[in-house]
CSV table of C-alpha atoms in Angstrom, one decimal:
chain,number,residue,atom,x,y,z
A,159,MET,CA,150.6,23.1,127.3
A,160,GLY,CA,148.5,25.1,124.7
A,161,ILE,CA,144.9,24.3,123.9
A,162,SER,CA,145.8,23.4,120.3
A,163,MET,CA,148.3,20.8,121.6
A,164,VAL,CA,145.7,19.3,124.0
A,165,LYS,CA,143.2,19.0,121.1
A,166,GLU,CA,145.9,17.4,118.9
A,167,ARG,CA,146.7,14.8,121.5
A,168,SER,CA,143.0,14.2,122.0
A,169,ARG,CA,142.5,13.6,118.3
A,170,LEU,CA,145.5,11.3,118.1
A,171,ALA,CA,144.3,9.3,121.1
A,172,VAL,CA,140.8,8.8,119.6
A,173,ALA,CA,142.3,7.8,116.2
A,174,ALA,CA,144.6,5.3,117.9
A,175,ARG,CA,141.7,3.8,120.0
A,176,LEU,CA,139.4,3.7,117.0
A,177,ALA,CA,142.0,1.9,114.9
A,178,THR,CA,142.4,-0.8,117.5
A,179,LYS,CA,138.7,-1.2,117.8
A,180,LEU,CA,138.0,-1.4,114.1
A,181,ALA,CA,140.9,-3.8,113.3
A,182,PRO,CA,139.0,-7.1,114.1
A,183,LEU,CA,135.6,-6.0,112.7
A,184,ASP,CA,134.3,-7.3,109.4
A,185,ASP,CA,130.7,-6.2,109.6
A,186,ALA,CA,129.7,-2.8,108.1
A,187,GLY,CA,127.2,-2.0,110.8
A,188,ALA,CA,129.6,-2.9,113.6
A,189,ILE,CA,132.3,-0.7,112.0
A,190,ALA,CA,130.0,2.3,111.7
A,191,GLN,CA,128.5,1.9,115.2
A,192,THR,CA,132.0,1.6,116.8
A,193,ALA,CA,133.1,4.9,115.1
A,194,VAL,CA,130.0,6.9,116.2
A,195,ASP,CA,130.2,5.5,119.7
A,196,GLU,CA,133.8,6.6,120.0
A,197,LEU,CA,133.1,10.1,118.7
A,198,HIS,CA,130.1,10.6,120.9
A,199,SER,CA,131.9,9.3,124.0
A,200,ALA,CA,135.1,11.2,123.5
A,201,PHE,CA,133.8,14.6,122.4
A,202,GLY,CA,130.2,14.7,123.5
A,203,PHE,CA,128.7,15.5,120.1
A,204,PHE,CA,125.0,15.8,120.3
A,205,LEU,CA,124.6,13.3,117.5
A,206,ALA,CA,127.1,11.2,115.5
A,207,VAL,CA,125.6,9.3,112.6
A,208,VAL,CA,126.7,7.2,109.7
A,209,GLN,CA,124.4,7.0,106.7
A,210,ARG,CA,125.0,4.5,103.8
A,211,LEU,CA,124.3,5.4,100.2
A,212,ASP,CA,122.2,3.0,98.3
A,213,ALA,CA,123.1,3.5,94.7
A,214,HIS,CA,120.1,1.5,93.4
A,215,ASP,CA,117.6,4.1,94.7
A,216,ALA,CA,119.9,7.0,95.4
A,217,THR,CA,118.9,7.0,99.1
A,218,LEU,CA,120.8,7.6,102.3
A,219,ARG,CA,119.9,5.3,105.2
A,220,VAL,CA,121.0,5.3,108.8
A,221,VAL,CA,123.5,2.5,109.6
A,222,ALA,CA,124.6,3.7,113.0
A,223,ALA,CA,124.0,6.5,115.5
A,224,ALA,CA,125.1,7.7,118.9
A,225,GLY,CA,123.3,10.4,120.9
A,226,PRO,CA,119.8,11.3,122.1
A,227,LEU,CA,118.1,10.1,118.9
A,228,ALA,CA,120.0,6.9,118.5
A,229,ASP,CA,117.3,4.7,120.1
A,230,GLU,CA,114.3,6.3,118.4
A,231,PRO,CA,112.9,3.9,115.8
A,232,ASP,CA,111.7,6.7,113.6
A,233,PHE,CA,115.2,8.2,113.4
A,234,LEU,CA,116.9,4.9,112.7
A,235,ALA,CA,114.4,4.1,110.0
A,236,TYR,CA,114.9,7.6,108.4
A,237,GLU,CA,115.6,7.5,104.6
A,238,GLN,CA,116.9,10.6,102.9
A,239,PRO,CA,116.9,11.0,99.1
A,240,VAL,CA,120.4,11.9,97.9
A,241,HIS,CA,119.2,15.0,96.1
A,242,GLU,CA,118.0,16.5,99.4
A,243,GLY,CA,119.7,17.8,102.5
A,244,ILE,CA,123.3,18.6,103.6
A,245,ASN,CA,124.2,14.9,103.7
A,246,GLY,CA,122.7,14.4,100.3
A,247,ARG,CA,124.9,17.2,99.0
A,248,VAL,CA,128.0,15.7,100.5
A,249,ALA,CA,127.1,12.3,99.0
A,250,ARG,CA,126.5,13.8,95.6
A,251,THR,CA,129.6,16.0,95.5
A,252,GLY,CA,132.1,14.1,97.6
A,253,GLU,CA,133.0,17.4,99.4
A,254,PRO,CA,132.8,17.9,103.2
A,255,ALA,CA,130.4,20.4,104.6
A,256,VAL,CA,131.0,22.5,107.7
A,257,ILE,CA,127.8,24.3,108.6
A,258,PRO,CA,128.2,27.0,111.3
A,259,ASP,CA,124.5,27.8,111.4
A,260,THR,CA,122.0,25.2,110.0
A,261,ALA,CA,119.3,27.9,109.8
A,262,ARG,CA,121.3,29.7,107.2
A,263,ASP,CA,121.9,26.6,104.9
A,264,PRO,CA,119.3,26.2,102.3
A,265,ASP,CA,119.8,22.4,102.1
A,266,TYR,CA,119.3,21.8,105.8
A,267,LEU,CA,116.3,19.5,106.5
A,268,ARG,CA,114.6,20.4,109.7
A,269,ARG,CA,113.5,17.7,112.2
A,270,ASP,CA,111.8,19.4,115.1
A,271,PRO,CA,112.8,22.3,117.5
A,272,ARG,CA,113.8,20.0,120.3
A,273,HIS,CA,116.3,18.1,118.2
A,274,ASP,CA,117.4,20.5,115.5
A,275,PRO,CA,121.1,21.1,115.7
A,276,GLY,CA,122.6,24.6,115.4
A,277,SER,CA,125.7,23.4,113.6
A,278,GLU,CA,126.7,20.4,111.6
A,279,LEU,CA,129.7,18.7,110.1
A,280,SER,CA,129.3,16.2,107.3
A,281,LEU,CA,132.0,14.2,105.4
A,282,PRO,CA,131.9,11.6,102.7
A,283,ILE,CA,133.1,8.0,103.5
A,284,HIS,CA,135.0,6.6,100.5
A,285,VAL,CA,135.5,2.8,99.9
A,286,ASP,CA,137.7,1.7,97.1
A,287,GLY,CA,137.4,5.1,95.3
A,288,ALA,CA,133.6,5.4,95.5
A,289,ILE,CA,131.3,7.2,98.0
A,290,TRP,CA,130.0,4.6,100.4
A,291,GLY,CA,128.1,7.0,102.7
A,292,VAL,CA,128.3,10.0,105.0
A,293,LEU,CA,129.6,10.7,108.5
A,294,ASN,CA,127.5,13.4,110.1
A,295,LEU,CA,128.2,15.2,113.4
A,296,GLU,CA,125.8,17.6,115.1
A,297,GLN,CA,125.9,20.1,118.0
A,298,ILE,CA,123.0,22.1,119.4
A,299,ALA,CA,125.0,25.3,119.5
A,300,THR,CA,125.8,27.3,116.4
A,301,HIS,CA,129.4,27.7,115.3
A,302,ALA,CA,130.4,24.6,117.3
A,303,PHE,CA,132.8,23.1,114.8
A,304,GLY,CA,136.2,24.3,113.9
A,305,ASP,CA,139.2,23.2,111.8
A,306,ASP,CA,140.2,20.8,114.6
A,307,ASP,CA,136.9,19.0,114.4
A,308,LEU,CA,137.1,18.8,110.6
A,309,LEU,CA,140.5,17.2,110.8
A,310,LEU,CA,139.3,14.7,113.4
A,311,ALA,CA,136.2,13.8,111.4
A,312,ASP,CA,138.2,13.5,108.2
A,313,ALA,CA,140.6,11.1,109.9
A,314,VAL,CA,137.7,9.0,111.3
A,315,ALA,CA,135.9,8.9,107.9
A,316,ALA,CA,139.1,7.7,106.4
A,317,GLN,CA,139.5,5.0,109.1
A,318,VAL,CA,135.9,3.9,108.6
A,319,GLY,CA,136.4,3.7,104.8
A,320,ALA,CA,139.5,1.6,105.2
A,321,ALA,CA,137.8,-0.8,107.7
A,322,LEU,CA,134.8,-1.1,105.3
A,323,HIS,CA,137.2,-1.9,102.4
A,324,ARG,CA,138.9,-4.6,104.5
A,325,ALA,CA,135.5,-6.0,105.4
A,326,ARG,CA,134.6,-6.1,101.7
A,327,LEU,CA,137.8,-7.9,100.8
A,328,THR,CA,137.2,-10.4,103.7
A,329,GLN,CA,133.7,-11.1,102.4
A,330,GLU,CA,135.1,-11.7,98.9
A,331,LEU,CA,137.6,-14.1,100.4
A,332,GLN,CA,134.9,-15.9,102.3
A,333,ASP,CA,132.8,-16.2,99.2
A,334,SER,CA,135.7,-17.7,97.4
A,335,PHE,CA,136.3,-20.0,100.3
A,336,ALA,CA,132.6,-21.1,100.2
A,337,SER,CA,132.9,-21.8,96.4
A,338,THR,CA,136.1,-23.9,97.0
A,339,LEU,CA,134.3,-25.9,99.7
A,340,GLY,CA,131.4,-26.5,97.4
A,341,ILE,CA,133.6,-27.8,94.6
A,342,LEU,CA,135.5,-30.1,97.0
A,343,ALA,CA,132.2,-31.4,98.4
A,344,ASP,CA,130.8,-32.0,94.9
A,345,VAL,CA,133.9,-34.0,94.0
A,346,LEU,CA,133.7,-36.1,97.1
A,347,GLU,CA,130.0,-36.7,96.6
A,348,THR,CA,130.7,-38.3,93.2
A,349,LYS,CA,132.8,-40.9,95.1
A,350,ASP,CA,130.7,-41.4,98.3
A,351,ALA,CA,127.4,-39.6,98.9
A,352,TYR,CA,127.3,-40.7,102.5
A,353,THR,CA,130.6,-39.0,103.2
A,354,ALA,CA,129.4,-35.7,101.7
A,355,ASP,CA,126.1,-35.7,103.7
A,356,HIS,CA,127.9,-36.9,106.9
A,357,ALA,CA,130.2,-33.9,106.8
A,358,ASP,CA,127.3,-31.4,107.1
A,359,VAL,CA,125.8,-33.2,110.1
A,360,VAL,CA,129.2,-33.5,111.8
A,361,ALA,CA,129.8,-29.8,111.3
A,362,ASP,CA,126.5,-29.0,113.1
A,363,LEU,CA,127.3,-31.3,116.0
A,364,ALA,CA,130.9,-29.9,116.2
A,365,LEU,CA,129.7,-26.3,116.4
A,366,ASP,CA,127.3,-27.1,119.3
A,367,ALA,CA,130.1,-28.8,121.1
A,368,GLY,CA,132.6,-26.0,120.3
A,369,ARG,CA,130.3,-23.3,121.7
A,370,ALA,CA,129.8,-25.4,124.8
A,371,LEU,CA,133.6,-25.6,125.2
A,372,GLY,CA,133.9,-21.8,124.9
A,373,LEU,CA,135.1,-21.4,121.3
A,374,THR,CA,134.1,-18.2,119.5
A,375,GLY,CA,134.7,-16.3,116.3
A,376,THR,CA,137.6,-17.6,114.2
A,377,GLU,CA,137.9,-20.7,116.4
A,378,LEU,CA,134.4,-21.7,115.5
A,379,ARG,CA,135.0,-20.9,111.8
A,380,ALA,CA,138.1,-23.2,111.8
A,381,LEU,CA,136.1,-25.9,113.6
A,382,ARG,CA,133.3,-25.8,111.0
A,383,TYR,CA,135.7,-26.0,108.1
A,384,THR,CA,137.6,-28.9,109.8
A,385,ALA,CA,134.3,-30.8,110.2
A,386,LEU,CA,133.2,-30.1,106.6
A,387,LEU,CA,136.5,-31.2,105.2
A,388,HIS,CA,137.7,-33.9,107.6
A,389,ASP,CA,137.1,-36.7,105.1
A,390,ILE,CA,138.1,-34.8,101.9
A,391,GLY,CA,141.1,-37.1,101.6
A,392,LYS,CA,138.8,-39.9,100.6
A,393,ILE,CA,138.9,-38.4,97.2
A,394,GLY,CA,142.2,-40.3,96.9
A,395,VAL,CA,140.7,-43.6,98.2
A,396,ARG,CA,139.2,-46.2,95.8
A,397,SER,CA,135.4,-46.1,95.6
A,398,GLU,CA,135.1,-49.9,96.0
A,399,ILE,CA,136.7,-49.5,99.5
A,400,LEU,CA,134.5,-46.6,100.5
A,401,THR,CA,131.3,-48.4,99.6
A,402,LYS,CA,132.3,-51.9,100.5
A,403,PRO,CA,129.4,-53.6,102.2
A,404,GLY,CA,131.5,-55.9,104.4
A,405,ARG,CA,134.3,-55.2,106.8
A,406,LEU,CA,137.6,-54.0,105.4
A,407,THR,CA,140.7,-56.2,105.3
A,408,PRO,CA,143.8,-55.1,107.1
A,409,ALA,CA,145.3,-53.9,103.8
A,410,GLU,CA,142.2,-52.0,102.9
A,411,PHE,CA,142.0,-50.4,106.3
A,412,GLU,CA,145.7,-49.2,105.9
A,413,GLU,CA,144.7,-47.7,102.5
A,414,ILE,CA,141.7,-45.9,103.9
A,415,LYS,CA,143.8,-44.5,106.8
A,416,GLU,CA,145.8,-42.6,104.2
A,417,HIS,CA,142.9,-40.2,103.7
A,418,SER,CA,143.9,-38.0,106.7
A,419,ALA,CA,147.3,-37.3,105.1
A,420,ILE,CA,145.8,-37.0,101.6
A,421,GLY,CA,143.2,-34.5,102.8
A,422,ALA,CA,145.8,-32.4,104.6
A,423,ALA,CA,148.0,-32.4,101.5
A,424,ILE,CA,145.1,-31.2,99.3
A,425,LEU,CA,144.2,-28.4,101.7
A,426,GLN,CA,147.8,-27.4,102.2
A,427,ARG,CA,147.9,-26.4,98.5
A,428,ILE,CA,144.9,-24.1,98.8
A,429,PRO,CA,145.8,-20.7,100.3
A,430,LEU,CA,142.4,-20.1,101.9
A,431,LEU,CA,142.4,-23.6,103.5
A,432,HIS,CA,146.1,-23.7,104.5
A,433,ASP,CA,145.4,-23.3,108.2
A,434,ILE,CA,142.8,-26.1,108.2
A,435,ALA,CA,145.2,-28.7,106.8
A,436,PRO,CA,146.9,-29.7,110.1
A,437,LEU,CA,143.5,-29.9,111.8
A,438,VAL,CA,142.1,-32.2,109.2
A,439,ARG,CA,145.3,-34.3,109.4
A,440,ALA,CA,144.8,-34.8,113.2
A,441,VAL,CA,141.1,-35.8,113.3
A,442,HIS,CA,141.9,-39.5,113.5
A,443,GLU,CA,144.5,-39.2,116.2
A,444,ARG,CA,143.5,-40.7,119.6
A,445,HIS,CA,143.7,-39.3,123.0
A,446,ASP,CA,146.0,-42.2,124.1
A,447,GLY,CA,148.4,-41.7,121.2
A,448,ALA,CA,147.3,-44.9,119.3
A,449,GLY,CA,145.7,-43.0,116.3
A,450,TYR,CA,147.0,-42.0,112.9
A,451,PRO,CA,148.8,-40.6,111.0
A,452,ASP,CA,151.3,-39.0,113.5
A,453,ARG,CA,150.4,-40.8,116.8
A,454,LEU,CA,149.7,-37.5,118.6
A,455,SER,CA,148.1,-37.7,122.1
A,456,GLY,CA,146.3,-35.5,124.6
A,457,ASP,CA,146.5,-31.8,124.1
A,458,ALA,CA,149.1,-32.2,121.3
A,459,ILE,CA,146.0,-32.9,119.2
A,460,PRO,CA,144.4,-29.6,118.1
A,461,LEU,CA,141.1,-29.0,120.0
A,462,ALA,CA,139.2,-28.7,116.7
A,463,ALA,CA,140.4,-32.1,115.6
A,464,ARG,CA,139.4,-33.6,119.0
A,465,ILE,CA,135.9,-32.2,118.8
A,466,VAL,CA,135.4,-33.4,115.2
A,467,ALA,CA,136.7,-36.9,116.1
A,468,VAL,CA,133.9,-37.3,118.7
A,469,CYS,CA,131.2,-35.9,116.5
A,470,ASP,CA,132.4,-37.9,113.6
A,471,ALA,CA,132.2,-41.1,115.7
A,472,LEU,CA,128.7,-40.2,117.0
A,473,HIS,CA,127.2,-39.6,113.6
A,474,ALA,CA,128.9,-42.7,112.1
A,475,MET,CA,127.4,-44.9,114.9
A,476,THR,CA,123.9,-43.5,114.5
A,477,SER,CA,123.8,-43.8,110.7
A,478,ASP,CA,123.1,-46.7,108.5
A,479,ARG,CA,126.2,-48.0,106.7
A,480,PRO,CA,126.7,-50.7,104.0
A,481,TYR,CA,128.0,-53.1,106.6
A,482,ARG,CA,125.7,-52.4,109.6
A,483,ARG,CA,122.5,-50.7,110.8
A,484,ALA,CA,122.5,-47.5,112.8
A,485,ARG,CA,122.7,-47.8,116.6
A,486,PRO,CA,120.3,-46.0,118.9
A,487,LEU,CA,121.5,-42.6,120.1
A,488,SER,CA,121.6,-43.8,123.7
A,489,VAL,CA,123.9,-46.7,122.8
A,490,ALA,CA,126.2,-44.4,120.8
A,491,LEU,CA,126.5,-41.9,123.6
A,492,ALA,CA,127.3,-44.7,126.0
A,493,GLU,CA,130.1,-45.9,123.7
A,494,LEU,CA,131.6,-42.4,123.5
A,495,ASP,CA,131.6,-42.3,127.3
A,496,ARG,CA,133.3,-45.7,127.4
A,497,CYS,CA,136.0,-44.5,125.1
A,498,ALA,CA,136.6,-41.2,126.9
A,499,GLY,CA,140.2,-41.0,128.1
A,500,THR,CA,141.4,-43.6,125.5
A,501,GLN,CA,140.2,-42.8,122.1
A,502,PHE,CA,138.6,-39.5,122.9
A,503,ASP,CA,139.2,-36.4,125.0
A,504,PRO,CA,137.0,-36.7,128.1
A,505,ARG,CA,136.2,-33.0,128.2
A,506,VAL,CA,135.0,-33.1,124.6
A,507,VAL,CA,132.9,-36.3,125.2
A,508,ALA,CA,131.3,-34.6,128.2
A,509,ALA,CA,130.3,-31.6,126.0
A,510,VAL,CA,129.0,-33.7,123.2
A,511,VAL,CA,127.0,-36.0,125.5
A,512,ALA,CA,125.5,-33.0,127.3
A,513,ALA,CA,124.5,-31.5,123.9
A,514,HIS,CA,122.6,-34.7,123.0
A,515,GLU,CA,120.1,-34.0,124.8
A,516,VAL,CA,120.0,-31.9,121.5
A,517,PRO,CA,118.2,-34.0,118.8
A,518,TYR,CA,119.5,-34.2,115.2
A,519,ALA,CA,118.2,-35.9,112.1
A,520,ALA,CA,120.3,-39.0,112.2
A,521,ALA,CA,119.4,-39.8,115.8
A,522,ALA,CA,115.6,-39.7,115.2
């Protein structure tokens, strides 16, 4: 097999690995660091760096680095005006630069004799049609970069740009998501201020329990939204029932039970919240199957819903309500323990009880 074929396969392997590693990332720093780590590991470049262009002050700043200087605070804090240096030229023009001998390039900015590269390869990173920053590769030897290296770096810069674009879109979706949540919470608060405040506390409790149960990433995000929105269906329940100072009649209780299905129906119609709808619907199911609205039991109830159910009950018991005073935390925890295996998932109860031991405002 020829040397060119070996290099081609090596480039393809790196591109494939990098694509897999970048796919789940939504943070610019993590995307950049993953790319330079892969390049440094696979090809032994003396230094692989991503700099981000700050359009407000026309400055390039190090976002990620791999190589001997990667852990040096002075290097990581380095700021380069865009009108200076090879990378500045690349950021200004959008054209890649292959520098066979840095000593012969008038734009090269020297560091020190120990760390000055002999050759350099610099390419722009484009995001949504604009220059986001620069990918820079360095080798100590002169004439170290050829056409194969340029092709590889160009492919990596394109992958990084695409991943950054996805991350930007994800952030925009999350911002839209947060705005939608805020609007729904404001609407609910006009009907019942307790319910709106209650959701925030339940979300904090649920995240503590979720982490204790090993949930991470998107699972924790779904859990948080479920907790924040588990009572959103009360928008469709009469205010006089929500704020009634005495116990509910059987008919009133049947009406308030409808809020689980109402909430799920509302969320089902919102694309960003579509996946949360079945979780919200299931929060008032019981471990023994005697809950509502679908009489699910055991593991048929989504874990997020099981966690929120326990945290919902804990905060409700330890809060003042129109029809009763708050119970002490110790009494509420004992009640959760008593209901483990019937109303609540025992594993979730154990996690919540262990966490409380963690104080929160309503339990003070």
